[in-house]
Amino acid sequence: MPQTADFILERLRQWGVHRIFGYPGDGINSLLGALDRADGDPELIQPRHEEMGSFMATAHAKFTGELGCCMATSGGGAIHLLNGLYDAKLDHQPVVAIVGQQKRIALGSAYQQEIDPNTLYKDVSEYVQTCMHPAQARQLIDRACKVALTNRTVATVIVPEDVAMEEQQTSPPRVHGGVYTTAGHAASRTIPAEEELRRAADVLNEGQRVAVLVGQGAAEATDEVVEVAEKLGAGVAKTSLGREVLPDDLPYVTGPIGLLGSTASHEMMMNADTLLFVGTSFPYAEWLPPEGQCKGVEIDVDGRMMGVRYPMDAQLIGGSRETLRELIPMLERKPDRSWRERIESEVDEWWRVLDDRAHDEADPLNPELVVHELSQRLPDDCVLTTDAGSVATWWSRHLKLRRGMSASLAGNLATMGPGTPYAISAKFAYPDRPCIALVGDGAFQMNGMLELITIKRYLDRLNRSPLIFCVFNNGDLNQVTWEQRAMGGERKFPGSQDIPDVPYAEWAKLLGFTGIRCDTPDEIGSAWDRALGAEGPVVLEVVVDSEVPPVPPHIKGMQAQKVAQALRDGDPQSWGIVAKGAKQKMHEFTESVKSSMRSGES
């Protein structure tokens, strides 16, 4: 006799959910039985921890554009999902969570594992409801999927165990209160009003130095952004979540912005007179032009976020691709290309600076060289992930993405831990595409190492093309160490920042994978060649120098003062920090002088 649990899975299947990331528990026993009877559609992917399952569901949504789905039992299992679900919420990804609950008869009795998931999930979920009757399941699943897809957010359905095991009711009784819903989601086409488009065109046509900033909301508007940039003679900077919007081999793409950014992006922003935001809500005002310097145009499908980062003169509420297509015929091609030429010169200079920095001596290995060498070897159509930490800086700056590559990270939550499960989820979705994760040793110790066991379980499906985890071993929670210095004026506290040295490559070998350890600059290129040519999953452990600073494109006065204070207070790495940080900034000065000389000669 089919149960409510069977119907829930069937309804999710109708919504295009064919893979659920979840961990078992007695609060979802009936759903597990239904998954067994579902014969692999939807299939259950069992991670080592519920948090990893919710990260995987978020990554599935990010990399496929489909609805992500995760599942957890009542009590602790439900609590464990939250971090990954907040990642989905803050990065606007459609994810549905199915959460178990104790039987209805026990609720309110302080029963074992009884928590209040409605209250717990109210902030992370735009829609959260408990299924109190089998006939309610249909409309709850339908509403949850509609809300998640339409608003690009998290929705949660809580299923008490006794409801899950009752006989299914595919249709509610025809009585007052019965609700009849439909599965299926139709995408909408949203474009701004004509007068607002005209206003935006006037602003952009009048501007002489236009700077474009794109985020993940512009992901489907690559060709349109290119056409706009060409007409306006503009440069284009990218947020971390917008990395794949434009390829980095375009000469006017200035790359990342902010603390993880490039000098080219910083110079463009500080000298622009007009801003165009496309599909982004970049929050850091200190990396944008001073208020009043620029006129602005913003494109975003969410009107609630319009003009909340910089004062905008035209606010275009609509999808990025559709809106740009309406706007492009109104734009005039700027005959003066001096602004574009200046930007392209700064971009060229930035890439030379990165090359110089990557080849600085370090003890034992420069982390920038690791990513620099990978960038030259990136396979076509690869998927790139990373984790929170200083490794995200090198990932953002040194990887030169080409068309067809995908890249993402936990952007707005910036939480530790998603780099490894993101890559695993991408590999399930695209088994033939190379997937490469760059992760710090802190994040890998926190939860990444055990997810290699997940790979071992599903190895027959995950070894058809490269799957590489590059672990940056510096024995330091490096990003926080630098933040202590630059933001807190505190010297490094080894008691909180040092972490145990672990043989990551040997751990991979223990599981039957390829493990490679590299600690010399002369061998890092060949190490990447071995990793990319290996059969099956690979852990490439790189022993890197923790004293190489993730120097921002422009050092703010207060940051410099606080770092100086930390060094005066006896930071254990003072001398290395001073020498290596000064050398990094010297490369910028040297390349700037060379660029000026080349301009004078021409």
Tab-separated table of N, CA and C in Angstrom, residues 363-427:
chain	number	residue	atom	x	y	z
A	363	ASP	N	58.511	30.083	1.450
A	363	ASP	CA	59.015	28.970	2.249
A	363	ASP	C	57.849	28.085	2.718
A	364	PRO	N	57.654	26.899	2.139
A	364	PRO	CA	58.475	26.357	1.052
A	364	PRO	C	57.921	26.653	-0.348
A	365	LEU	N	56.606	26.926	-0.445
A	365	LEU	CA	55.968	27.076	-1.754
A	365	LEU	C	55.017	28.261	-1.714
A	366	ASN	N	55.055	29.074	-2.744
A	366	ASN	CA	54.187	30.242	-2.843
A	366	ASN	C	52.775	29.793	-3.239
A	367	PRO	N	51.746	30.084	-2.417
A	367	PRO	CA	50.388	29.641	-2.771
A	367	PRO	C	49.893	30.241	-4.082
A	368	GLU	N	50.389	31.442	-4.414
A	368	GLU	CA	49.977	32.055	-5.673
A	368	GLU	C	50.512	31.273	-6.870
A	369	LEU	N	51.691	30.693	-6.737
A	369	LEU	CA	52.261	29.904	-7.825
A	369	LEU	C	51.425	28.651	-8.064
A	370	VAL	N	50.892	28.072	-7.022
A	370	VAL	CA	50.061	26.871	-7.164
A	370	VAL	C	48.892	27.143	-8.097
A	371	VAL	N	48.187	28.251	-7.875
A	371	VAL	CA	47.005	28.558	-8.680
A	371	VAL	C	47.421	29.084	-10.055
A	372	HIS	N	48.521	29.824	-10.099
A	372	HIS	CA	49.053	30.318	-11.375
A	372	HIS	C	49.352	29.156	-12.314
A	373	GLU	N	49.967	28.102	-11.805
A	373	GLU	CA	50.301	26.944	-12.636
A	373	GLU	C	49.038	26.180	-13.052
A	374	LEU	N	48.047	26.107	-12.178
A	374	LEU	CA	46.784	25.472	-12.564
A	374	LEU	C	46.110	26.246	-13.676
A	375	SER	N	46.127	27.575	-13.577
A	375	SER	CA	45.422	28.401	-14.552
A	375	SER	C	45.881	28.108	-15.968
A	376	GLN	N	47.171	27.836	-16.139
A	376	GLN	CA	47.709	27.543	-17.466
A	376	GLN	C	47.295	26.168	-17.966
A	377	ARG	N	46.731	25.343	-17.088
A	377	ARG	CA	46.396	23.969	-17.433
A	377	ARG	C	44.899	23.674	-17.324
A	378	LEU	N	44.085	24.690	-17.108
A	378	LEU	CA	42.656	24.438	-16.878
A	378	LEU	C	42.034	23.683	-18.054
A	379	PRO	N	41.400	22.546	-17.783
A	379	PRO	CA	40.745	21.807	-18.864
A	379	PRO	C	39.498	22.556	-19.349
A	380	ASP	N	39.175	22.403	-20.615
A	380	ASP	CA	37.939	22.970	-21.129
A	380	ASP	C	36.753	22.420	-20.344
A	381	ASP	N	35.737	23.254	-20.151
A	381	ASP	CA	34.468	22.822	-19.570
A	381	ASP	C	34.593	22.394	-18.106
A	382	CYS	N	35.666	22.825	-17.422
A	382	CYS	CA	35.849	22.390	-16.039
A	382	CYS	C	34.935	23.155	-15.091
A	383	VAL	N	34.737	22.575	-13.900
A	383	VAL	CA	33.994	23.197	-12.814
A	383	VAL	C	34.978	23.478	-11.689
A	384	LEU	N	34.983	24.720	-11.198
A	384	LEU	CA	35.954	25.145	-10.193
A	384	LEU	C	35.234	25.606	-8.936
A	385	THR	N	35.634	25.070	-7.791
A	385	THR	CA	35.058	25.489	-6.517
A	385	THR	C	36.186	25.880	-5.569
A	386	THR	N	35.797	26.597	-4.527
A	386	THR	CA	36.777	26.925	-3.493
A	386	THR	C	36.063	27.099	-2.172
A	387	ASP	N	36.858	27.364	-1.153
A	387	ASP	CA	36.324	27.472	0.197
A	387	ASP	C	36.621	28.846	0.764
A	388	ALA	N	36.028	29.163	1.899
A	388	ALA	CA	36.364	30.400	2.588
A	388	ALA	C	37.802	30.335	3.068
A	389	GLY	N	38.482	31.477	3.046
A	389	GLY	CA	39.863	31.518	3.497
A	389	GLY	C	40.735	32.235	2.491
A	390	SER	N	42.039	32.317	2.796
A	390	SER	CA	42.951	33.008	1.891
A	390	SER	C	43.004	32.332	0.532
A	391	VAL	N	42.679	31.035	0.478
A	391	VAL	CA	42.674	30.328	-0.798
A	391	VAL	C	41.666	30.941	-1.765
A	392	ALA	N	40.588	31.515	-1.242
A	392	ALA	CA	39.599	32.160	-2.114
A	392	ALA	C	40.189	33.371	-2.823
A	393	THR	N	41.160	34.038	-2.204
A	393	THR	CA	41.821	35.169	-2.847
A	393	THR	C	42.593	34.703	-4.067
A	394	TRP	N	43.379	33.634	-3.914
A	394	TRP	CA	44.168	33.143	-5.045
A	394	TRP	C	43.238	32.594	-6.131
A	395	TRP	N	42.169	31.924	-5.735
A	395	TRP	CA	41.166	31.391	-6.680
A	395	TRP	C	40.531	32.521	-7.479
A	396	SER	N	40.221	33.626	-6.808
A	396	SER	CA	39.556	34.741	-7.466
A	396	SER	C	40.483	35.477	-8.429
A	397	ARG	N	41.757	35.572	-8.071
A	397	ARG	CA	42.670	36.406	-8.853
A	397	ARG	C	43.392	35.662	-9.969
A	398	HIS	N	43.897	34.473	-9.686
A	398	HIS	CA	44.859	33.852	-10.592
A	398	HIS	C	44.234	32.955	-11.649
A	399	LEU	N	43.037	32.446	-11.432
A	399	LEU	CA	42.437	31.547	-12.414
A	399	LEU	C	41.869	32.352	-13.575
A	400	LYS	N	42.340	32.085	-14.764
A	400	LYS	CA	41.904	32.789	-15.961
A	400	LYS	C	40.843	31.938	-16.651
A	401	LEU	N	39.582	32.223	-16.326
A	401	LEU	CA	38.481	31.412	-16.826
A	401	LEU	C	38.220	31.680	-18.304
A	402	ARG	N	37.861	30.605	-19.012
A	402	ARG	CA	37.457	30.707	-20.404
A	402	ARG	C	35.966	30.372	-20.517
A	403	ARG	N	35.399	30.658	-21.673
A	403	ARG	CA	33.989	30.332	-21.903
A	403	ARG	C	33.760	28.839	-21.708
A	404	GLY	N	32.632	28.519	-21.113
A	404	GLY	CA	32.281	27.123	-20.889
A	404	GLY	C	32.680	26.594	-19.534
A	405	MET	N	33.496	27.341	-18.799
A	405	MET	CA	33.887	26.919	-17.462
A	405	MET	C	32.869	27.425	-16.445
A	406	SER	N	32.710	26.683	-15.367
A	406	SER	CA	31.805	27.073	-14.280
A	406	SER	C	32.620	27.261	-13.012
A	407	ALA	N	32.188	28.188	-12.159
A	407	ALA	CA	32.923	28.468	-10.929
A	407	ALA	C	31.974	29.048	-9.893
A	408	SER	N	32.090	28.570	-8.654
A	408	SER	CA	31.275	29.149	-7.589
A	408	SER	C	31.872	28.832	-6.228
A	409	LEU	N	31.336	29.535	-5.229
A	409	LEU	CA	31.740	29.399	-3.837
A	409	LEU	C	30.587	29.905	-2.973
A	410	ALA	N	30.723	29.787	-1.665
A	410	ALA	CA	29.719	30.357	-0.767
A	410	ALA	C	29.959	31.855	-0.706
A	411	GLY	N	29.242	32.610	-1.523
A	411	GLY	CA	29.540	34.017	-1.696
A	411	GLY	C	29.138	34.890	-0.536
A	412	ASN	N	27.856	34.977	-0.264
A	412	ASN	CA	27.378	35.918	0.756
A	412	ASN	C	27.500	35.377	2.176
A	413	LEU	N	27.380	34.074	2.347
A	413	LEU	CA	27.559	33.503	3.682
A	413	LEU	C	29.046	33.381	4.012
A	414	ALA	N	29.869	33.139	2.994
A	414	ALA	CA	31.325	33.005	3.176
A	414	ALA	C	31.655	32.045	4.313
A	415	THR	N	30.942	30.949	4.361
A	415	THR	CA	31.142	29.979	5.425
A	415	THR	C	32.248	28.997	5.070
A	416	MET	N	32.868	28.418	6.063
A	416	MET	CA	33.845	27.364	5.822
A	416	MET	C	33.119	26.069	5.475
A	417	GLY	N	33.717	25.321	4.551
A	417	GLY	CA	33.246	23.965	4.331
A	417	GLY	C	32.627	23.605	3.003
A	418	PRO	N	32.159	24.531	2.170
A	418	PRO	CA	31.427	24.098	0.973
A	418	PRO	C	32.304	23.680	-0.205
A	419	GLY	N	33.588	24.013	-0.214
A	419	GLY	CA	34.410	23.751	-1.387
A	419	GLY	C	34.390	22.294	-1.816
A	420	THR	N	34.572	21.372	-0.863
A	420	THR	CA	34.600	19.944	-1.182
A	420	THR	C	33.225	19.423	-1.594
A	421	PRO	N	32.156	19.632	-0.810
A	421	PRO	CA	30.849	19.127	-1.254
A	421	PRO	C	30.350	19.774	-2.541
A	422	TYR	N	30.694	21.032	-2.791
A	422	TYR	CA	30.343	21.658	-4.065
A	422	TYR	C	30.910	20.846	-5.228
A	423	ALA	N	32.191	20.480	-5.133
A	423	ALA	CA	32.833	19.740	-6.224
A	423	ALA	C	32.198	18.364	-6.392
A	424	ILE	N	31.869	17.714	-5.285
A	424	ILE	CA	31.247	16.388	-5.361
A	424	ILE	C	29.873	16.487	-6.015
A	425	SER	N	29.089	17.479	-5.626
A	425	SER	CA	27.768	17.666	-6.208
A	425	SER	C	27.870	17.962	-7.704
A	426	ALA	N	28.825	18.810	-8.083
A	426	ALA	CA	29.019	19.111	-9.502
A	426	ALA	C	29.383	17.856	-10.278
A	427	LYS	N	30.141	16.976	-9.650
A	427	LYS	CA	30.559	15.748	-10.327
A	427	LYS	C	29.376	14.803	-10.526
